[in-house]
Amino acid sequence: MKIAIVGPGAMGLLLTGLLHKAGAEVTIIDYNTERARELNRDGIHWEGIDDNITLNIPVSTDLKDSSNIDLIILCVKAYQTENAVRSIAKDNYNGILLTLQNGVGNVETVKRHLPDASIIAGITSEGATLVSRNHVRHAGCGETAFGPIEKGRPDKLFLDQFSDLLSRSSLKTKISMDVENLIWGKLIINVGINALTGILRVRNGQLIELAPIRKLMADLVNEACLVAQAKGITLPYPNPVARVEEVCKLTSENISSMHQDILKGSVTEIDYINGAVVREGESLNVPCPLNYSITQIIHGIQECNILH
Ligand code: KPL
């Protein structure tokens, strides 16, 4: 399978190595010209759970011949989705595209710019840490689940082949026909973990060792669950707080993506996670004071990062 990974961040580079090792022909698309040059020159230092390799994967700044690609995996941050899919549309791609990105709103953005593409969406709770621009560490095992946005596009054969590829690459994989529920299921996990780890600058596992924070995490999650319920979402697990705590344990050594963004002084995905819960809550008349406050704190940290 010929796969183009758009966005060589932590998850993009993690998937690059896993899929390459499982036998896929992987290329990376990076719209950042300088970083693309560096990755081509220096290779990718890929630290798996039990191996450590250097990969030389071709990195280009556009899709070149898009007719040659079986699948694009969108791995940019949620706030970069719009620009990335605009570029993909300019390269005339209307094949199969997978988003496993954090947050809500990515599918809608892809649909808007690539109306003819076959969209697969889903989630992954694999832990990935970007140690440096060309060094990624597989920091914890989770679960990856995905499914088509529109039934039959792509067909079952493709979904099965891709699922086999991911399983060969060691990922625990599931196909689901309930994509919106899946995405909200992951959103609730990010609502509990990401902002708090970023504010406190702790690893995921530490959240459940700090009693007041464990309580705040549960309160944030329960508030977001009221929004999910009002929206008619059926979460893919029975006990949201227990599930979030379980993910903290499974990815205990991971530095969450928002924590990594804050350490780098980058913009975060807060508006697509806790901020999105607040917006959805407003439209459904479900007040979300805790998610609002945490969103504002992260905005404050982002502004401080810009000022310093
Ligand atoms: O998705 C994640 C993230 O960091 O964004 C979790 C599951 C919390 C793993 O760190």
mmCIF file of N, CA, C and O in Angstrom, residues 235-305:
data_model
loop_
_atom_site.group_PDB
_atom_site.id
_atom_site.type_symbol
_atom_site.label_atom_id
_atom_site.label_comp_id
_atom_site.label_asym_id
_atom_site.label_seq_id
_atom_site.Cartn_x
_atom_site.Cartn_y
_atom_site.Cartn_z
ATOM 1 N N LEU A 235 -21.085 7.090 23.998
ATOM 2 C CA LEU A 235 -19.634 6.923 24.147
ATOM 3 C C LEU A 235 -19.264 5.436 24.060
ATOM 4 O O LEU A 235 -20.033 4.576 24.501
ATOM 5 N N PRO A 236 -18.078 5.156 23.496
ATOM 6 C CA PRO A 236 -17.710 3.748 23.290
ATOM 7 C C PRO A 236 -17.182 3.041 24.541
ATOM 8 O O PRO A 236 -16.447 2.079 24.432
ATOM 9 N N TYR A 237 -17.504 3.558 25.722
ATOM 10 C CA TYR A 237 -17.121 2.888 26.974
ATOM 11 C C TYR A 237 -18.168 3.262 28.020
ATOM 12 O O TYR A 237 -18.775 4.340 27.954
ATOM 13 N N PRO A 238 -18.394 2.380 29.006
ATOM 14 C CA PRO A 238 -19.482 2.636 29.951
ATOM 15 C C PRO A 238 -19.173 3.692 31.002
ATOM 16 O O PRO A 238 -20.053 4.431 31.422
ATOM 17 N N ASN A 239 -17.910 3.769 31.449
ATOM 18 C CA ASN A 239 -17.589 4.680 32.550
ATOM 19 C C ASN A 239 -16.475 5.648 32.118
ATOM 20 O O ASN A 239 -15.289 5.315 32.156
ATOM 21 N N PRO A 240 -16.858 6.872 31.670
ATOM 22 C CA PRO A 240 -15.873 7.796 31.106
ATOM 23 C C PRO A 240 -14.711 8.120 32.052
ATOM 24 O O PRO A 240 -13.557 8.128 31.625
ATOM 25 N N VAL A 241 -15.008 8.376 33.327
ATOM 26 C CA VAL A 241 -13.915 8.755 34.236
ATOM 27 C C VAL A 241 -12.944 7.582 34.386
ATOM 28 O O VAL A 241 -11.711 7.752 34.312
ATOM 29 N N ALA A 242 -13.498 6.375 34.528
ATOM 30 C CA ALA A 242 -12.633 5.189 34.665
ATOM 31 C C ALA A 242 -11.798 5.006 33.396
ATOM 32 O O ALA A 242 -10.610 4.657 33.454
ATOM 33 N N ARG A 243 -12.397 5.284 32.225
ATOM 34 C CA ARG A 243 -11.662 5.115 30.959
ATOM 35 C C ARG A 243 -10.511 6.135 30.857
ATOM 36 O O ARG A 243 -9.404 5.790 30.449
ATOM 37 N N VAL A 244 -10.785 7.381 31.250
ATOM 38 C CA VAL A 244 -9.732 8.404 31.179
ATOM 39 C C VAL A 244 -8.589 8.015 32.133
ATOM 40 O O VAL A 244 -7.403 8.103 31.782
ATOM 41 N N GLU A 245 -8.946 7.537 33.310
ATOM 42 C CA GLU A 245 -7.903 7.144 34.266
ATOM 43 C C GLU A 245 -7.100 5.956 33.727
ATOM 44 O O GLU A 245 -5.882 5.872 33.904
ATOM 45 N N GLU A 246 -7.813 5.063 33.030
ATOM 46 C CA GLU A 246 -7.126 3.904 32.445
ATOM 47 C C GLU A 246 -6.118 4.366 31.374
ATOM 48 O O GLU A 246 -4.990 3.873 31.310
ATOM 49 N N VAL A 247 -6.531 5.354 30.541
ATOM 50 C CA VAL A 247 -5.606 5.866 29.508
ATOM 51 C C VAL A 247 -4.399 6.537 30.179
ATOM 52 O O VAL A 247 -3.268 6.419 29.709
ATOM 53 N N CYS A 248 -4.628 7.222 31.309
ATOM 54 C CA CYS A 248 -3.494 7.819 32.045
ATOM 55 C C CYS A 248 -2.489 6.723 32.416
ATOM 56 O O CYS A 248 -1.275 6.910 32.300
ATOM 57 N N LYS A 249 -3.028 5.567 32.846
ATOM 58 C CA LYS A 249 -2.121 4.482 33.245
ATOM 59 C C LYS A 249 -1.424 3.891 32.031
ATOM 60 O O LYS A 249 -0.219 3.660 32.033
ATOM 61 N N LEU A 250 -2.212 3.646 30.950
ATOM 62 C CA LEU A 250 -1.642 3.006 29.763
ATOM 63 C C LEU A 250 -0.578 3.875 29.094
ATOM 64 O O LEU A 250 0.342 3.369 28.464
ATOM 65 N N THR A 251 -0.726 5.208 29.211
ATOM 66 C CA THR A 251 0.240 6.116 28.570
ATOM 67 C C THR A 251 0.979 6.900 29.656
ATOM 68 O O THR A 251 1.323 8.064 29.460
ATOM 69 N N SER A 252 1.221 6.236 30.805
ATOM 70 C CA SER A 252 1.700 6.975 31.983
ATOM 71 C C SER A 252 2.996 7.748 31.734
ATOM 72 O O SER A 252 3.192 8.815 32.288
ATOM 73 N N GLU A 253 3.869 7.208 30.889
ATOM 74 C CA GLU A 253 5.156 7.878 30.658
ATOM 75 C C GLU A 253 5.074 8.927 29.559
ATOM 76 O O GLU A 253 6.055 9.610 29.261
ATOM 77 N N ASN A 254 3.897 9.017 28.904
ATOM 78 C CA ASN A 254 3.795 9.935 27.765
ATOM 79 C C ASN A 254 3.660 11.391 28.211
ATOM 80 O O ASN A 254 3.025 11.692 29.215
ATOM 81 N N ILE A 255 4.270 12.263 27.425
ATOM 82 C CA ILE A 255 4.049 13.699 27.587
ATOM 83 C C ILE A 255 2.943 14.009 26.587
ATOM 84 O O ILE A 255 3.138 13.845 25.377
ATOM 85 N N SER A 256 1.752 14.387 27.073
ATOM 86 C CA SER A 256 0.604 14.550 26.160
ATOM 87 C C SER A 256 0.939 15.552 25.056
ATOM 88 O O SER A 256 1.852 16.371 25.201
ATOM 89 N N SER A 257 0.167 15.481 23.972
ATOM 90 C CA SER A 257 0.481 16.354 22.837
ATOM 91 C C SER A 257 0.384 17.830 23.237
ATOM 92 O O SER A 257 1.198 18.647 22.800
ATOM 93 N N MET A 258 -0.577 18.170 24.116
ATOM 94 C CA MET A 258 -0.704 19.586 24.501
ATOM 95 C C MET A 258 0.460 20.011 25.400
ATOM 96 O O MET A 258 0.980 21.121 25.288
ATOM 97 N N HIS A 259 0.858 19.100 26.264
ATOM 98 C CA HIS A 259 2.028 19.369 27.121
ATOM 99 C C HIS A 259 3.264 19.592 26.234
ATOM 100 O O HIS A 259 4.029 20.536 26.443
ATOM 101 N N GLN A 260 3.430 18.748 25.188
ATOM 102 C CA GLN A 260 4.570 18.924 24.272
ATOM 103 C C GLN A 260 4.492 20.282 23.563
ATOM 104 O O GLN A 260 5.491 20.983 23.424
ATOM 105 N N ASP A 261 3.254 20.653 23.142
ATOM 106 C CA ASP A 261 3.103 21.947 22.450
ATOM 107 C C ASP A 261 3.492 23.099 23.375
ATOM 108 O O ASP A 261 4.158 24.048 22.965
ATOM 109 N N ILE A 262 3.058 23.008 24.636
ATOM 110 C CA ILE A 262 3.358 24.096 25.587
ATOM 111 C C ILE A 262 4.864 24.173 25.834
ATOM 112 O O ILE A 262 5.452 25.258 25.851
ATOM 113 N N LEU A 263 5.504 23.009 25.970
ATOM 114 C CA LEU A 263 6.960 23.031 26.194
ATOM 115 C C LEU A 263 7.695 23.660 25.012
ATOM 116 O O LEU A 263 8.719 24.310 25.184
ATOM 117 N N LYS A 264 7.121 23.449 23.797
ATOM 118 C CA LYS A 264 7.777 24.015 22.603
ATOM 119 C C LYS A 264 7.400 25.482 22.383
ATOM 120 O O LYS A 264 7.877 26.125 21.461
ATOM 121 N N GLY A 265 6.423 25.973 23.179
ATOM 122 C CA GLY A 265 5.945 27.346 22.968
ATOM 123 C C GLY A 265 5.043 27.443 21.746
ATOM 124 O O GLY A 265 4.876 28.519 21.177
ATOM 125 N N SER A 266 4.445 26.311 21.336
ATOM 126 C CA SER A 266 3.579 26.324 20.138
ATOM 127 C C SER A 266 2.128 26.591 20.523
ATOM 128 O O SER A 266 1.747 26.483 21.687
ATOM 129 N N VAL A 267 1.338 26.871 19.492
ATOM 130 C CA VAL A 267 -0.112 26.939 19.674
ATOM 131 C C VAL A 267 -0.572 25.524 20.054
ATOM 132 O O VAL A 267 0.063 24.537 19.679
ATOM 133 N N THR A 268 -1.665 25.407 20.810
ATOM 134 C CA THR A 268 -2.167 24.082 21.186
ATOM 135 C C THR A 268 -3.506 23.807 20.486
ATOM 136 O O THR A 268 -4.065 24.686 19.837
ATOM 137 N N GLU A 269 -4.013 22.593 20.709
ATOM 138 C CA GLU A 269 -5.296 22.222 20.099
ATOM 139 C C GLU A 269 -6.473 22.506 21.040
ATOM 140 O O GLU A 269 -7.547 21.958 20.869
ATOM 141 N N ILE A 270 -6.268 23.381 22.024
ATOM 142 C CA ILE A 270 -7.293 23.608 23.041
ATOM 143 C C ILE A 270 -8.664 23.960 22.448
ATOM 144 O O ILE A 270 -9.696 23.501 22.937
ATOM 145 N N ASP A 271 -8.675 24.753 21.347
ATOM 146 C CA ASP A 271 -9.974 25.177 20.788
ATOM 147 C C ASP A 271 -10.733 24.033 20.132
ATOM 148 O O ASP A 271 -11.921 24.158 19.850
ATOM 149 N N TYR A 272 -10.030 22.928 19.864
ATOM 150 C CA TYR A 272 -10.670 21.763 19.234
ATOM 151 C C TYR A 272 -10.968 20.677 20.274
ATOM 152 O O TYR A 272 -11.495 19.634 19.945
ATOM 153 N N ILE A 273 -10.557 20.939 21.523
ATOM 154 C CA ILE A 273 -10.768 19.944 22.592
ATOM 155 C C ILE A 273 -11.703 20.581 23.633
ATOM 156 O O ILE A 273 -12.893 20.669 23.401
ATOM 157 N N ASN A 274 -11.164 21.118 24.746
ATOM 158 C CA ASN A 274 -12.048 21.712 25.769
ATOM 159 C C ASN A 274 -12.847 22.877 25.197
ATOM 160 O O ASN A 274 -14.027 23.059 25.522
ATOM 161 N N GLY A 275 -12.218 23.676 24.331
ATOM 162 C CA GLY A 275 -12.904 24.819 23.723
ATOM 163 C C GLY A 275 -14.075 24.359 22.855
ATOM 164 O O GLY A 275 -15.132 25.013 22.817
ATOM 165 N N ALA A 276 -13.905 23.243 22.177
ATOM 166 C CA ALA A 276 -14.984 22.717 21.323
ATOM 167 C C ALA A 276 -16.153 22.239 22.180
ATOM 168 O O ALA A 276 -17.322 22.404 21.818
ATOM 169 N N VAL A 277 -15.835 21.671 23.348
ATOM 170 C CA VAL A 277 -16.886 21.231 24.271
ATOM 171 C C VAL A 277 -17.705 22.446 24.727
ATOM 172 O O VAL A 277 -18.944 22.408 24.757
ATOM 173 N N VAL A 278 -17.017 23.540 25.033
ATOM 174 C CA VAL A 278 -17.717 24.755 25.476
ATOM 175 C C VAL A 278 -18.652 25.247 24.359
ATOM 176 O O VAL A 278 -19.825 25.556 24.607
ATOM 177 N N ARG A 279 -18.139 25.296 23.126
ATOM 178 C CA ARG A 279 -18.961 25.790 21.989
ATOM 179 C C ARG A 279 -20.179 24.901 21.768
ATOM 180 O O ARG A 279 -21.297 25.371 21.623
ATOM 181 N N GLU A 280 -19.939 23.570 21.774
ATOM 182 C CA GLU A 280 -21.059 22.633 21.592
ATOM 183 C C GLU A 280 -22.047 22.790 22.736
ATOM 184 O O GLU A 280 -23.259 22.768 22.538
ATOM 185 N N GLY A 281 -21.503 22.958 23.957
ATOM 186 C CA GLY A 281 -22.351 23.125 25.136
ATOM 187 C C GLY A 281 -23.234 24.359 24.983
ATOM 188 O O GLY A 281 -24.437 24.325 25.270
ATOM 189 N N GLU A 282 -22.638 25.448 24.502
ATOM 190 C CA GLU A 282 -23.408 26.701 24.322
ATOM 191 C C GLU A 282 -24.576 26.459 23.378
ATOM 192 O O GLU A 282 -25.695 26.875 23.618
ATOM 193 N N SER A 283 -24.309 25.744 22.277
ATOM 194 C CA SER A 283 -25.384 25.569 21.291
ATOM 195 C C SER A 283 -26.450 24.591 21.800
ATOM 196 O O SER A 283 -27.553 24.565 21.273
ATOM 197 N N LEU A 284 -26.121 23.810 22.830
ATOM 198 C CA LEU A 284 -27.104 22.848 23.350
ATOM 199 C C LEU A 284 -27.630 23.260 24.732
ATOM 200 O O LEU A 284 -28.288 22.468 25.410
ATOM 201 N N ASN A 285 -27.269 24.479 25.151
ATOM 202 C CA ASN A 285 -27.668 24.976 26.471
ATOM 203 C C ASN A 285 -27.152 24.130 27.625
ATOM 204 O O ASN A 285 -27.856 23.907 28.611
ATOM 205 N N VAL A 286 -25.929 23.650 27.482
ATOM 206 C CA VAL A 286 -25.291 22.921 28.587
ATOM 207 C C VAL A 286 -24.100 23.761 29.043
ATOM 208 O O VAL A 286 -23.110 23.876 28.322
ATOM 209 N N PRO A 287 -24.188 24.399 30.216
ATOM 210 C CA PRO A 287 -23.068 25.252 30.643
ATOM 211 C C PRO A 287 -21.819 24.425 30.954
ATOM 212 O O PRO A 287 -21.919 23.320 31.514
ATOM 213 N N CYS A 288 -20.660 24.959 30.567
ATOM 214 C CA CYS A 288 -19.399 24.230 30.782
ATOM 215 C C CYS A 288 -18.368 25.138 31.448
ATOM 216 O O CYS A 288 -17.328 25.453 30.843
ATOM 217 N N PRO A 289 -18.629 25.590 32.695
ATOM 218 C CA PRO A 289 -17.704 26.553 33.316
ATOM 219 C C PRO A 289 -16.290 26.005 33.510
ATOM 220 O O PRO A 289 -15.323 26.762 33.391
ATOM 221 N N LEU A 290 -16.159 24.724 33.798
ATOM 222 C CA LEU A 290 -14.806 24.197 34.036
ATOM 223 C C LEU A 290 -14.017 24.118 32.736
ATOM 224 O O LEU A 290 -12.850 24.504 32.665
ATOM 225 N N ASN A 291 -14.675 23.611 31.683
ATOM 226 C CA ASN A 291 -13.981 23.527 30.392
ATOM 227 C C ASN A 291 -13.674 24.913 29.856
ATOM 228 O O ASN A 291 -12.650 25.128 29.210
ATOM 229 N N TYR A 292 -14.563 25.883 30.145
ATOM 230 C CA TYR A 292 -14.306 27.262 29.733
ATOM 231 C C TYR A 292 -13.052 27.788 30.449
ATOM 232 O O TYR A 292 -12.141 28.349 29.828
ATOM 233 N N SER A 293 -12.999 27.551 31.777
ATOM 234 C CA SER A 293 -11.871 28.091 32.553
ATOM 235 C C SER A 293 -10.551 27.476 32.098
ATOM 236 O O SER A 293 -9.546 28.180 31.926
ATOM 237 N N ILE A 294 -10.558 26.175 31.888
ATOM 238 C CA ILE A 294 -9.305 25.501 31.498
ATOM 239 C C ILE A 294 -8.861 25.982 30.105
ATOM 240 O O ILE A 294 -7.681 26.143 29.827
ATOM 241 N N THR A 295 -9.861 26.254 29.242
ATOM 242 C CA THR A 295 -9.542 26.760 27.897
ATOM 243 C C THR A 295 -8.874 28.126 28.014
ATOM 244 O O THR A 295 -7.859 28.414 27.359
ATOM 245 N N GLN A 296 -9.432 28.977 28.893
ATOM 246 C CA GLN A 296 -8.864 30.317 29.072
ATOM 247 C C GLN A 296 -7.447 30.234 29.654
ATOM 248 O O GLN A 296 -6.577 31.017 29.276
ATOM 249 N N ILE A 297 -7.226 29.306 30.585
ATOM 250 C CA ILE A 297 -5.875 29.180 31.176
ATOM 251 C C ILE A 297 -4.873 28.813 30.074
ATOM 252 O O ILE A 297 -3.785 29.395 29.983
ATOM 253 N N ILE A 298 -5.260 27.859 29.229
ATOM 254 C CA ILE A 298 -4.335 27.463 28.137
ATOM 255 C C ILE A 298 -4.109 28.639 27.176
ATOM 256 O O ILE A 298 -2.986 28.893 26.743
ATOM 257 N N HIS A 299 -5.172 29.407 26.886
ATOM 258 C CA HIS A 299 -4.973 30.587 26.032
ATOM 259 C C HIS A 299 -3.990 31.550 26.700
ATOM 260 O O HIS A 299 -3.138 32.135 26.031
ATOM 261 N N GLY A 300 -4.120 31.696 28.007
ATOM 262 C CA GLY A 300 -3.199 32.575 28.744
ATOM 263 C C GLY A 300 -1.765 32.069 28.624
ATOM 264 O O GLY A 300 -0.841 32.859 28.372
ATOM 265 N N ILE A 301 -1.583 30.753 28.776
ATOM 266 C CA ILE A 301 -0.222 30.187 28.669
ATOM 267 C C ILE A 301 0.322 30.427 27.255
ATOM 268 O O ILE A 301 1.478 30.807 27.076
ATOM 269 N N GLN A 302 -0.538 30.242 26.260
ATOM 270 C CA GLN A 302 -0.086 30.469 24.873
ATOM 271 C C GLN A 302 0.376 31.914 24.699
ATOM 272 O O GLN A 302 1.386 32.181 24.068
ATOM 273 N N GLU A 303 -0.412 32.840 25.264
ATOM 274 C CA GLU A 303 -0.028 34.260 25.119
ATOM 275 C C GLU A 303 1.275 34.556 25.850
ATOM 276 O O GLU A 303 2.122 35.268 25.345
ATOM 277 N N CYS A 304 1.435 33.970 27.064
ATOM 278 C CA CYS A 304 2.703 34.157 27.796
ATOM 279 C C CYS A 304 3.855 33.633 26.951
ATOM 280 O O CYS A 304 4.907 34.259 26.852
ATOM 281 N N ASN A 305 3.658 32.443 26.323
ATOM 282 C CA ASN A 305 4.718 31.852 25.507
ATOM 283 C C ASN A 305 5.106 32.775 24.369
ATOM 284 O O ASN A 305 6.270 32.878 23.999
#
